[in-house]
Coordinates of N, CA and C in Angstrom, one line a residue:
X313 N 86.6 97.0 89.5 CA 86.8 96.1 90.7 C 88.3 96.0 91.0
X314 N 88.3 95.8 92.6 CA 89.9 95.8 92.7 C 90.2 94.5 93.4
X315 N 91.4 93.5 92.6 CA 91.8 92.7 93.5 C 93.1 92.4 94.1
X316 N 92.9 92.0 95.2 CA 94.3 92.6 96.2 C 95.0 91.0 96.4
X317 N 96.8 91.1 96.0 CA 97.1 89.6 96.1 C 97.9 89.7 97.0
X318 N 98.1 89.0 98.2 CA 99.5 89.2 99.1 C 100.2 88.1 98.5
X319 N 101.4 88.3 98.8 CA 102.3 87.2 98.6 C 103.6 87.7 98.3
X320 N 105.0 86.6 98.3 CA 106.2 86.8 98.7 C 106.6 86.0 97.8
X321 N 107.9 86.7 97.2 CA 108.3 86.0 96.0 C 109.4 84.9 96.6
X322 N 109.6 84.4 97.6 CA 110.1 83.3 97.9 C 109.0 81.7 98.4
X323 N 108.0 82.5 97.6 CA 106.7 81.6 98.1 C 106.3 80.6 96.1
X324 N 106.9 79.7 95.9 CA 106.4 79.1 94.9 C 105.0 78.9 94.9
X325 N 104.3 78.8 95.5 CA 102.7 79.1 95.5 C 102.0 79.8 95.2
X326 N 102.7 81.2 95.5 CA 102.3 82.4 94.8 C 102.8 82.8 93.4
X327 N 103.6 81.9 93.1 CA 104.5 82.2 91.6 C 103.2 81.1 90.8
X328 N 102.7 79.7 91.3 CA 102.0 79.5 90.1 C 100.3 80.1 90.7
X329 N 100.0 80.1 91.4 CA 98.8 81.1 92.0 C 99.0 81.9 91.2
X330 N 99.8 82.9 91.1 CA 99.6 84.1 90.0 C 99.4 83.7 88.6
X331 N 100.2 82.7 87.8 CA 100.0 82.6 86.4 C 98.2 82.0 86.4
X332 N 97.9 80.8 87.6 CA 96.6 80.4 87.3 C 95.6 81.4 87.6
X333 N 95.8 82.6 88.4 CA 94.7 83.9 88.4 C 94.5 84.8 87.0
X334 N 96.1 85.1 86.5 CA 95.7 85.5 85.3 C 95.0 84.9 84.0
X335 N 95.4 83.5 84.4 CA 94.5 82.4 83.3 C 93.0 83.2 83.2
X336 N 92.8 83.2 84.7 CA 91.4 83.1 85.2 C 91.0 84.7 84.6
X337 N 91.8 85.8 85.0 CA 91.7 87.3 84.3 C 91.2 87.1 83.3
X338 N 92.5 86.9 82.4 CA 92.3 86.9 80.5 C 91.2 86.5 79.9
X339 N 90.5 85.6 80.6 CA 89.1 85.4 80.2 C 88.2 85.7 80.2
X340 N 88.3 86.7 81.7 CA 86.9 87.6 82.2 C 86.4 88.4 81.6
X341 N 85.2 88.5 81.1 CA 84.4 89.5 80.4 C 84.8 91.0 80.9
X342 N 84.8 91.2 82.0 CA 85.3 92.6 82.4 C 86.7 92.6 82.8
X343 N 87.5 92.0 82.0 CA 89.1 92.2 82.8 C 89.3 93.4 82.6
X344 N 89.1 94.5 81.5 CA 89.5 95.8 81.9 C 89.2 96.7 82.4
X345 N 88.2 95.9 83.1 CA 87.6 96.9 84.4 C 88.1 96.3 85.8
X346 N 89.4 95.5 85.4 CA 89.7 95.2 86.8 C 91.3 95.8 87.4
X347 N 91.2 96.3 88.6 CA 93.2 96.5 88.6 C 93.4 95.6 89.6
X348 N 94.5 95.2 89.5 CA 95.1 94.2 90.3 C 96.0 94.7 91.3
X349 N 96.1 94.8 92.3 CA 97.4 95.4 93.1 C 97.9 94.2 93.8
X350 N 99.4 94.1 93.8 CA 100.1 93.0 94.3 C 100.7 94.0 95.8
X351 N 100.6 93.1 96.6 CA 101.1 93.4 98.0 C 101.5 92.1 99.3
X352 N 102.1 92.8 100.4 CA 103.7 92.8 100.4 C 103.2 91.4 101.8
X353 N 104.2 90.3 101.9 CA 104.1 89.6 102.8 C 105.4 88.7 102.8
X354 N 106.1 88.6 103.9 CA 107.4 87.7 104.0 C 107.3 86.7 105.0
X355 N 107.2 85.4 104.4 CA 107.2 84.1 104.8 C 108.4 83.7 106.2
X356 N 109.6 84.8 105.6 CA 110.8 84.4 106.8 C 111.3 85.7 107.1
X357 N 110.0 86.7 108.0 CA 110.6 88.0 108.3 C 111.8 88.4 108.8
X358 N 112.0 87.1 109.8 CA 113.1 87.2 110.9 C 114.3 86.6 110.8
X359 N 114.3 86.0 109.4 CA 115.8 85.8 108.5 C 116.6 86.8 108.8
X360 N 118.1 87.1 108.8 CA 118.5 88.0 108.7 C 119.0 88.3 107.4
X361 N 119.2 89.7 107.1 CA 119.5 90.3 105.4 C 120.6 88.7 105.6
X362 N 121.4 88.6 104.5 CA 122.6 87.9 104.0 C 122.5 86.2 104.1
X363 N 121.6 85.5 105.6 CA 121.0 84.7 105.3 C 120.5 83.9 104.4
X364 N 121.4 83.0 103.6 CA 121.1 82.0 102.8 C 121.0 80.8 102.6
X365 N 120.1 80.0 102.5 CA 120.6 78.6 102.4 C 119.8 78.0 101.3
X366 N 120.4 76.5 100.6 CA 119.8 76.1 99.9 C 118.2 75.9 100.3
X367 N 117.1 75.7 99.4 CA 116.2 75.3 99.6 C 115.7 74.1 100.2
X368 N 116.5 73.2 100.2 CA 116.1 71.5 100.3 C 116.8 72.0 102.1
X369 N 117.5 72.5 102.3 CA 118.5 72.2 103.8 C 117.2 72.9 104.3
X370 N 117.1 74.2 103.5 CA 115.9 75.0 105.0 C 114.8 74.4 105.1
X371 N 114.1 73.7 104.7 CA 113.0 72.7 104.4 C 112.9 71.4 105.8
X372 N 114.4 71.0 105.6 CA 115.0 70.1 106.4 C 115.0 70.4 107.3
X373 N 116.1 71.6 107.8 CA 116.3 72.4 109.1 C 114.8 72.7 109.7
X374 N 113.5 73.8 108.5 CA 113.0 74.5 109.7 C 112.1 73.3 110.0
X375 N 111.2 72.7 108.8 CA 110.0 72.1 109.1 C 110.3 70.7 109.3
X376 N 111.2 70.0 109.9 CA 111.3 68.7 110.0 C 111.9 67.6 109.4
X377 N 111.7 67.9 108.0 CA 111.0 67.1 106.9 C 112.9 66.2 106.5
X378 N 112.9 65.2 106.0 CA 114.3 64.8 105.4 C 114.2 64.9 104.2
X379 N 115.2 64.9 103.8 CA 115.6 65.3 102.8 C 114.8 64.9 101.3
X380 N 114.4 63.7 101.4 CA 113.4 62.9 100.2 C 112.4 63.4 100.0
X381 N 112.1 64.0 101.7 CA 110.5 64.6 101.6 C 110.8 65.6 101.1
X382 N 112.1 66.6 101.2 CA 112.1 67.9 100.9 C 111.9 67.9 99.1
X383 N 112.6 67.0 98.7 CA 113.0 66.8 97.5 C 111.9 66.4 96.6
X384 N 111.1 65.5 97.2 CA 109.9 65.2 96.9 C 108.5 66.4 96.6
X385 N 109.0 67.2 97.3 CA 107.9 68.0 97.4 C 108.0 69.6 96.4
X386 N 109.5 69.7 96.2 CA 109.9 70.5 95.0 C 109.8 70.0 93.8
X387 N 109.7 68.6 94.0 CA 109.4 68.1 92.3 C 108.0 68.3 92.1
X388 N 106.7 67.9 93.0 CA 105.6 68.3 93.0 C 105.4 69.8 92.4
X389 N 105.9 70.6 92.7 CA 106.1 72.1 92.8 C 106.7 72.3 91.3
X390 N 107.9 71.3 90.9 CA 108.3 71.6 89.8 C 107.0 71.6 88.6
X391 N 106.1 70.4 89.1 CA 105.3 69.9 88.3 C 104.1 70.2 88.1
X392 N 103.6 70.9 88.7 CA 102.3 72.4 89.1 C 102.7 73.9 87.9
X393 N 104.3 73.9 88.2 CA 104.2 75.2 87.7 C 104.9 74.3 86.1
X394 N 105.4 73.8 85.9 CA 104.9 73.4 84.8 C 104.0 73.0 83.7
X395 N 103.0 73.0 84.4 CA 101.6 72.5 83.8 C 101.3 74.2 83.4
X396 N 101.6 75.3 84.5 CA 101.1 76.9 84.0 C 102.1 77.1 83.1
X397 N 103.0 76.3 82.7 CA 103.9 77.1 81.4 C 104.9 77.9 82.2
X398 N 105.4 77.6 83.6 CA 106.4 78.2 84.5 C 107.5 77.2 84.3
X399 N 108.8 77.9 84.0 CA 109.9 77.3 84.5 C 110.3 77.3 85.8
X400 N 110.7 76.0 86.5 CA 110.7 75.9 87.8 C 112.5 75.5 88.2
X401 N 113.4 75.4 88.7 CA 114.2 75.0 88.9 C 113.8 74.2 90.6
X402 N 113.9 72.6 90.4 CA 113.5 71.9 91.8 C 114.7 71.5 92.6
X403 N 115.6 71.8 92.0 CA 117.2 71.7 92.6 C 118.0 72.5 92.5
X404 N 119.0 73.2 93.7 CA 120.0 74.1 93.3 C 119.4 75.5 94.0
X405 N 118.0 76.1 94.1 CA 117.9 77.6 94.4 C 118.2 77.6 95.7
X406 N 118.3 79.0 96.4 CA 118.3 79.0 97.9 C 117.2 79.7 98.2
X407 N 117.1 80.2 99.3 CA 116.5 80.9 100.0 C 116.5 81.7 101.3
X408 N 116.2 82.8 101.4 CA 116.4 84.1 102.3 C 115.3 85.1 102.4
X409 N 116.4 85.7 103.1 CA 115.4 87.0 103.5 C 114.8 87.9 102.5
X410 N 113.5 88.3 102.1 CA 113.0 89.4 101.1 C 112.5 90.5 101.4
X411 N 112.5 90.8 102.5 CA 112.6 92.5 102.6 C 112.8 93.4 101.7
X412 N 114.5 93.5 101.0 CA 114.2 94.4 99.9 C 113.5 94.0 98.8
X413 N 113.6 92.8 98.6 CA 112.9 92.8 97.3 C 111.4 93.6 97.6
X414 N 110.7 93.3 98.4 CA 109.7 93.9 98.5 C 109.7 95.4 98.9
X415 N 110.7 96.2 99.1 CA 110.9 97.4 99.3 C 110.7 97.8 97.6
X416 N 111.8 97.0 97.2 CA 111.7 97.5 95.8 C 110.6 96.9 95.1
X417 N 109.6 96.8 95.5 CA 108.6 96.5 94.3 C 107.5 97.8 94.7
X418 N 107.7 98.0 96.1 CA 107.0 99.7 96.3 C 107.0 100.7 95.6
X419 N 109.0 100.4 95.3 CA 109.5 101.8 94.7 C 108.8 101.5 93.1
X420 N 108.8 100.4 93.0 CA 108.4 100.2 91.3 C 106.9 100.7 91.2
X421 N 106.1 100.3 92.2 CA 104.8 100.6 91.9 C 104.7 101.8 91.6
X422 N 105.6 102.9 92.7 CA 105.5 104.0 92.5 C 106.1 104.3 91.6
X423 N 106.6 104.0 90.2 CA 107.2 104.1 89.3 C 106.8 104.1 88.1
X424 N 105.5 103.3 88.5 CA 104.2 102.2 87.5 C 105.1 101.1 86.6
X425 N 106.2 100.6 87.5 CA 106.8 99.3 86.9 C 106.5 97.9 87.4
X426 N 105.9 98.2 88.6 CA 105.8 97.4 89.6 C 105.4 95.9 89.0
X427 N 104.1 95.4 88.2 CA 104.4 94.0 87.2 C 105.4 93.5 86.8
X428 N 106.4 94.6 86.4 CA 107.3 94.4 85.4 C 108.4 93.4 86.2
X429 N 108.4 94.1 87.4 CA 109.9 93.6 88.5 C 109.1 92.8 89.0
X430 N 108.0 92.2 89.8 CA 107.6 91.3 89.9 C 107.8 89.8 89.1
X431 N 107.4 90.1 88.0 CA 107.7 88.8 86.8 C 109.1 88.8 86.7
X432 N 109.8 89.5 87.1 CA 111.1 89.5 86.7 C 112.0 88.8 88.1
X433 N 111.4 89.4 88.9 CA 111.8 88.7 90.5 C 111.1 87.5 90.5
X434 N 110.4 87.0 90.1 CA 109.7 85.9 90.3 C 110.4 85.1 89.3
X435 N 110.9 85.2 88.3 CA 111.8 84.4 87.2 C 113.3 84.1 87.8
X436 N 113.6 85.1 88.6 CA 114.8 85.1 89.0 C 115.3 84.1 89.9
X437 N 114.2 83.7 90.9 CA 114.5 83.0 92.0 C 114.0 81.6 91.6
X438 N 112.8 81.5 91.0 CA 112.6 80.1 90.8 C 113.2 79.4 89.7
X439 N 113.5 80.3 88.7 CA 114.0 79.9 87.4 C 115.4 79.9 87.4
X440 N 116.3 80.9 87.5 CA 117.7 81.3 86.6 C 118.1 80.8 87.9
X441 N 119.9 80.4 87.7 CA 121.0 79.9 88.2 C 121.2 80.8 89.3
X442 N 121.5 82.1 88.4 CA 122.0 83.2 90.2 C 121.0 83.8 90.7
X443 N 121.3 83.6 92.0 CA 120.5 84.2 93.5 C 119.8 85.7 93.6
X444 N 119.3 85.5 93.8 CA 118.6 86.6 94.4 C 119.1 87.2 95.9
X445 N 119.6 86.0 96.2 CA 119.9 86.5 97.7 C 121.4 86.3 98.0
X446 N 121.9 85.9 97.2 CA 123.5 86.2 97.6 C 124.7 86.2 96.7
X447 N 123.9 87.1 95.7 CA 125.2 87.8 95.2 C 125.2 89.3 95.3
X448 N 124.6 89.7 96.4 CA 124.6 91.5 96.8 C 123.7 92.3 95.9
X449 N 123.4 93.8 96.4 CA 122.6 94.3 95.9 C 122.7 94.9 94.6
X450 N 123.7 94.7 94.0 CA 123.7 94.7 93.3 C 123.3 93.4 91.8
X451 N 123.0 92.3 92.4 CA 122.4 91.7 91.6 C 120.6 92.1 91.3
X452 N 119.7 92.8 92.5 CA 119.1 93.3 92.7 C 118.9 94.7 91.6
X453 N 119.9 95.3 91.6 CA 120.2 96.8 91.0 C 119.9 95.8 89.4
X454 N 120.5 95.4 89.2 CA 120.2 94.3 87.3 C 118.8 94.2 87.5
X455 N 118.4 93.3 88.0 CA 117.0 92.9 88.1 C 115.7 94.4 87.6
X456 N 116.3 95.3 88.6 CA 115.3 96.0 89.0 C 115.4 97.0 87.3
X457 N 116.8 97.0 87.4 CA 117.2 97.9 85.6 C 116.3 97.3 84.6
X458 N 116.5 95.8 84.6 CA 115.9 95.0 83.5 C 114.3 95.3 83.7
X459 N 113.8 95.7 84.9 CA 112.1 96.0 84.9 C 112.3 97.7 84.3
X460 N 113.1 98.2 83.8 CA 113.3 100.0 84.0 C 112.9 101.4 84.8
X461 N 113.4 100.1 86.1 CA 114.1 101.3 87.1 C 115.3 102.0 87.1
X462 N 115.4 103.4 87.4 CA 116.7 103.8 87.3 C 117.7 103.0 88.4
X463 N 119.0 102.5 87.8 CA 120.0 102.2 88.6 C 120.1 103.0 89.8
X464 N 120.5 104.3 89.8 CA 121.1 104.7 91.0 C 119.9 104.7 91.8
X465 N 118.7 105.4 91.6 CA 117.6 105.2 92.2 C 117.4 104.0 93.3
X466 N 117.7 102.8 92.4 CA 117.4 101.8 93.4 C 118.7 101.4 94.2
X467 N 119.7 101.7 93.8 CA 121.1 101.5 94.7 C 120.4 102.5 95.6
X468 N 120.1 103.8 95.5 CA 119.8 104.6 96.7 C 119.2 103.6 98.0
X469 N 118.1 103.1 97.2 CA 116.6 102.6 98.1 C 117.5 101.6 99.1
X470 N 118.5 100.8 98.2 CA 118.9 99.7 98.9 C 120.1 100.2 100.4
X471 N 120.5 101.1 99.9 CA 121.5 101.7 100.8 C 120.5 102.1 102.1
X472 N 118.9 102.6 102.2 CA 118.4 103.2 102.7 C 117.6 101.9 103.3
X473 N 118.1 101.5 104.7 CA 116.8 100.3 105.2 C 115.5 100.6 104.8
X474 N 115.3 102.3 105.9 CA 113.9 102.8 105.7 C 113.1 102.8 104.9
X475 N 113.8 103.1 103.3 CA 113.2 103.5 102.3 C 111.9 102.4 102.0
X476 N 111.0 103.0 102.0 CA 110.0 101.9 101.7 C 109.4 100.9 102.8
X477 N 110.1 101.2 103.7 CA 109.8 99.8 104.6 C 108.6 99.9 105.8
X478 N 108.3 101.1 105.5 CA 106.7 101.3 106.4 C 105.6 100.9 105.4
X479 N 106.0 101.1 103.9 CA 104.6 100.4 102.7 C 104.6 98.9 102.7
X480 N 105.9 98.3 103.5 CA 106.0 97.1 103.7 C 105.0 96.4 104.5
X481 N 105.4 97.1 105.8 CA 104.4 96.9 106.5 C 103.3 96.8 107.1
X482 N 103.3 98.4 106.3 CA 101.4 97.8 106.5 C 100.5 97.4 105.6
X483 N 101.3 96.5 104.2 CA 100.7 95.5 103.8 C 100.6 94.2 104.7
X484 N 101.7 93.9 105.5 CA 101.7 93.1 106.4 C 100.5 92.9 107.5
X485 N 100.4 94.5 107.5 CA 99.4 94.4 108.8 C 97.6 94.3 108.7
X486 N 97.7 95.3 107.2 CA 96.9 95.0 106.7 C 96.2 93.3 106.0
X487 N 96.9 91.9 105.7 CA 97.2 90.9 105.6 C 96.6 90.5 107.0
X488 N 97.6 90.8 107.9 CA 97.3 89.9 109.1 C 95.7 90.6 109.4
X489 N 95.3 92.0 109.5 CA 93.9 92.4 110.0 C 92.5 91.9 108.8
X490 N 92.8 91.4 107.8 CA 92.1 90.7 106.9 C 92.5 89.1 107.1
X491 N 92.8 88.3 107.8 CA 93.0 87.5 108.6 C 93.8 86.0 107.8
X492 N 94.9 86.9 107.1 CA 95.4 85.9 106.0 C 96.9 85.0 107.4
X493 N 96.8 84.2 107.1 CA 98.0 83.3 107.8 C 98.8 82.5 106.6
X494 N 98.9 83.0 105.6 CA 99.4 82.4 104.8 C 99.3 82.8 103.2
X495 N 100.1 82.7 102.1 CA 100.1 83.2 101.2 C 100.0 82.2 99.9
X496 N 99.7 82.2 98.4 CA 99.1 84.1 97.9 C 97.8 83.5 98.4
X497 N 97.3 85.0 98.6 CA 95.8 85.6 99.5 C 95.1 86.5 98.6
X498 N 94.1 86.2 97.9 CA 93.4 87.3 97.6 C 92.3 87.5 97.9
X499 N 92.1 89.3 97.8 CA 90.9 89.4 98.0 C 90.6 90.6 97.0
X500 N 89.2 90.2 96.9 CA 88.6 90.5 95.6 C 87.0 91.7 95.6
X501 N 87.4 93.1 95.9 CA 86.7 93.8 96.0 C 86.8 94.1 97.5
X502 N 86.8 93.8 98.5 CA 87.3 93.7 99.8 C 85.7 93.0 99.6
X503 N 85.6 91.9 99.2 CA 84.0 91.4 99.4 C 84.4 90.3 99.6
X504 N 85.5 89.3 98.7 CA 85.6 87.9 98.9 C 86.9 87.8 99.3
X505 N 87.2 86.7 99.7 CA 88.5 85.9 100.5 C 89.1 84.9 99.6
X506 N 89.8 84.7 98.7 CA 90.5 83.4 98.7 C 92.3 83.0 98.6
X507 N 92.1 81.7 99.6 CA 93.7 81.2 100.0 C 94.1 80.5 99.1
X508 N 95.3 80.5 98.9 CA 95.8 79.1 98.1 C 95.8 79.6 96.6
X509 N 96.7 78.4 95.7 CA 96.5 78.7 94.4 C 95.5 78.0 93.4
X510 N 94.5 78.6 94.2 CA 93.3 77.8 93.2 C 93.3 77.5 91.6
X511 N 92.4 76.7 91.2 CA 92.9 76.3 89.9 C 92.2 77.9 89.1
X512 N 92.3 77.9 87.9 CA 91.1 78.7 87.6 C 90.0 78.8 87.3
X513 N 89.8 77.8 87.1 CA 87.8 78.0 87.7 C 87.3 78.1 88.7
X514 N 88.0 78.0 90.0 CA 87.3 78.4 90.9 C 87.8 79.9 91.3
X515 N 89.0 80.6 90.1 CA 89.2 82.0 90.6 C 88.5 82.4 89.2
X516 N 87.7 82.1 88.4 CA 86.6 82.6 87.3 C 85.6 82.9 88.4
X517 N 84.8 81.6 89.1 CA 84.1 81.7 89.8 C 84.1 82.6 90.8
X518 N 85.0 83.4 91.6 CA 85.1 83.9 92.6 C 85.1 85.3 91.6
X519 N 85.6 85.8 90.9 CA 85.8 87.1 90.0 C 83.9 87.5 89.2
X520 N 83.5 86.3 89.1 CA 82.1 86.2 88.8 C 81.2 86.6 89.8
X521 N 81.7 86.3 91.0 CA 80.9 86.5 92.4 C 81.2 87.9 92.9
X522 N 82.2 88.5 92.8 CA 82.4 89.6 93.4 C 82.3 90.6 92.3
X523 N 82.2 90.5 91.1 CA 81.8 91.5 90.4 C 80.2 92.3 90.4
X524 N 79.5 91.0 91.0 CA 78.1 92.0 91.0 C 77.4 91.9 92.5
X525 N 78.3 91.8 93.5 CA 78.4 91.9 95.0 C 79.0 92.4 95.5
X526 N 78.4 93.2 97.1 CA 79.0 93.9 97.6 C 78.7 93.6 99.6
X527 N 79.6 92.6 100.0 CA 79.2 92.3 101.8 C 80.8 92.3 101.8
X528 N 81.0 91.9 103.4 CA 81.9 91.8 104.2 C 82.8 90.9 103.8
X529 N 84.1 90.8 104.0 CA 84.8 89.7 103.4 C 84.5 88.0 104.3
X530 N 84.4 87.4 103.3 CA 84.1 85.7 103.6 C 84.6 85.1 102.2
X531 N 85.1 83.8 102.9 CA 85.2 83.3 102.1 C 84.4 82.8 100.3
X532 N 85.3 82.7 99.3 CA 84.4 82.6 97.6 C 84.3 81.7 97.3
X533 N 84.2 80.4 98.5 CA 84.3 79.0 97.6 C 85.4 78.5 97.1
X534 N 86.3 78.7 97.6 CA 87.9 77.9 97.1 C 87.9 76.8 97.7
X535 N 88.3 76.0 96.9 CA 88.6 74.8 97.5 C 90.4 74.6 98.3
X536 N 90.5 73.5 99.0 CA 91.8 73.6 99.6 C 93.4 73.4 98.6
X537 N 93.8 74.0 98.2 CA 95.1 74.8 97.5 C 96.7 75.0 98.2
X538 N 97.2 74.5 97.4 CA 98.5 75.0 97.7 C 98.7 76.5 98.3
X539 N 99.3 76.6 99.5 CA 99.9 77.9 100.3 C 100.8 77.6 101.0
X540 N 101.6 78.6 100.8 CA 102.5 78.8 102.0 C 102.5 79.5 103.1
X541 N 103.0 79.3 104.1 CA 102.9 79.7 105.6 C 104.1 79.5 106.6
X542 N 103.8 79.7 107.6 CA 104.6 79.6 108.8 C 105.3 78.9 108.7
X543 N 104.3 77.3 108.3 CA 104.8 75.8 109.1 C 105.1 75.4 107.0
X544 N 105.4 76.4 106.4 CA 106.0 75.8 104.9 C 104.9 76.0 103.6
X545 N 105.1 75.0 102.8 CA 104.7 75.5 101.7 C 103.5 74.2 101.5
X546 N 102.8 73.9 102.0 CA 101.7 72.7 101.6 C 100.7 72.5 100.3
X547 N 101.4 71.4 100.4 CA 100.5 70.6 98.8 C 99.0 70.4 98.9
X548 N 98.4 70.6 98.2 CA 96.6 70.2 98.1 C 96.3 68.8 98.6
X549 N 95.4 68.5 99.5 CA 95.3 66.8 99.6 C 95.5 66.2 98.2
X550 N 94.6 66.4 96.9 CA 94.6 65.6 95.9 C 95.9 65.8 95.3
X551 N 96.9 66.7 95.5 CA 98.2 66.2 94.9 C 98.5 64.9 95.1

C-alpha cells in the first residue's frame, strides 16, 4: 500500500501530523508493506526567494491576527508538538519562501535520502536557532550534507532554479487535482482522503480501511484537525 503525504516544511502541522502518522505506522500490522512518499506543497508560493520575516510579524501582517493572538497560537503549537516528543521553538523562528527546500528533497529522493533531509529540514526550522531561510544556500548545502547528500551536487541544484522544479510542481498540481486546499494531506492508496493532523487513531483507523479497499478517493473519517492553508495554520475546535 502506498501513502501519499503533501506538505511543506514551513507548515508546523505537517511537522506534528507526521510524528502522529508514524505513531499510527509503527503499530500497523502491515507497516512493511507500506511505502510512504512525501510530496511537495508551498503554503507561501509567491514569497519571494530571500523574503523573511519573523513568524509572529507574518501571522500579524498576513492573517490579521495581533500579536497575542499570534503568540498565543504558537504556544498552542508549541504544545501539540510537544505532547509527539517534538521540539518546538514558539518564539524567535522566521519564515519564507521554500521552493528550494523542496527542490532539494526531490534531489534526495532521487538519491534515496529523501527521509533523512526531511527530518532534518523539519528540525531545522522549527527547532534550532539558525534559519533556514536567511543565512544563504549555503546553510542549506549543511543541512542537506548532514542527510548525505553530496555538497557540490546540491550547491549545483541550488545554483540551478530549474533543477527540480517541474517535480515541484506537479506535486502541486497533482495536490490541487486531488482536491487538497491545505496541508499535511494524505492519501492512502489513492482510495482514502485525509486532512489535518489527526490524532492516531483515527490515522490507525484510516490505514485499517484502506488496506483491504479499493474505490475512488473520499474521505476516511477524520475528524476536524489542525492544517494549514491559505488563510494560516488553524487549531482544532477542541484545542
Amino acid at each position: 500500500m502506498r501513502v501519499e503525504i503533501w506538505s511543506d516544511i514551513a507548515c508546523p502541522w505537517c511537522y506534528v501530523g507526521k510524528a502522529r502518522f508514524e505513531k499510527a505506522l509503527a503499530a500497523f500490522p502491515h507497516r512493511d508493506q507500506v511505502e510512504v512518499v512525501h510530496r511537495s506543497f508551498e503554503l507561501d508560493p509567491d514569497r519571494a526567494k530571500g523574503d523573511a520575516q519573523p513568524v509572529i510579524t507574518m501571522l500579524t501582517r498576513k492573517y490579521g491576527m495581533s500579536e497575542a493572538q499570534a503568540e498565543a497560537g504558537e504556544d498552542n503549537l508549541g504544545a501539540q508538538a510537544a505532547a509527539e516528543g517534538l521540539p518546538y521553538r514558539t518564539r524567535g523562528r522566521d519564515h519564507g519562501n521554500t521552493f528550494d527546500l523542496h527542490r532539494l528533497l526531490h534531489l534526495a529522493r532521487e538519491q534515496g535520502r529523501h527521509d533523512e533531509l526531511l527530518a532534518i529540514l523539519y528540525r531545522a526550522n522549527f527547532a534550532e536557532e539558525r534559519s533556514v531561510f536567511t543565512e544563504g544556500d549555503e546553510r542549506l548545502v549543511e543541512l542537506a550534507a548532514e542527510a548525505g547528500l553530496d555538497a557540490g551536487r546540491v550547491r549545483a541544484v541550488l545554483a540551478d532554479p530549474d533543477a527540480y522544479a517541474d517535480d515541484v510542481r506537479a506535486d502541486e498540481r497533482e495536490a490541487a487535482r486531488l482536491g487538497a486546499t491545505g496541508v499535511p494531506f494524505f492519501v492512502l492508496d489513492r482510495t482514502y482522503g485525509l486532512s489535518g493532523a489527526q490524532s492516531p487513531e483515527v490515522f490507525t483507523r484510516a490505514l485499517h480501511q484502506a488496506w483491504g479497499e479499493r474505490a475512488p478517493l473520499e474521505p476516511a473519517g477524520g475528524e476536524d484537525a489542525g492544517a494549514c492553508g491559505p488563510d494560516g495554520c488553524a487549531l482544532p475546535p477542541h484545542s
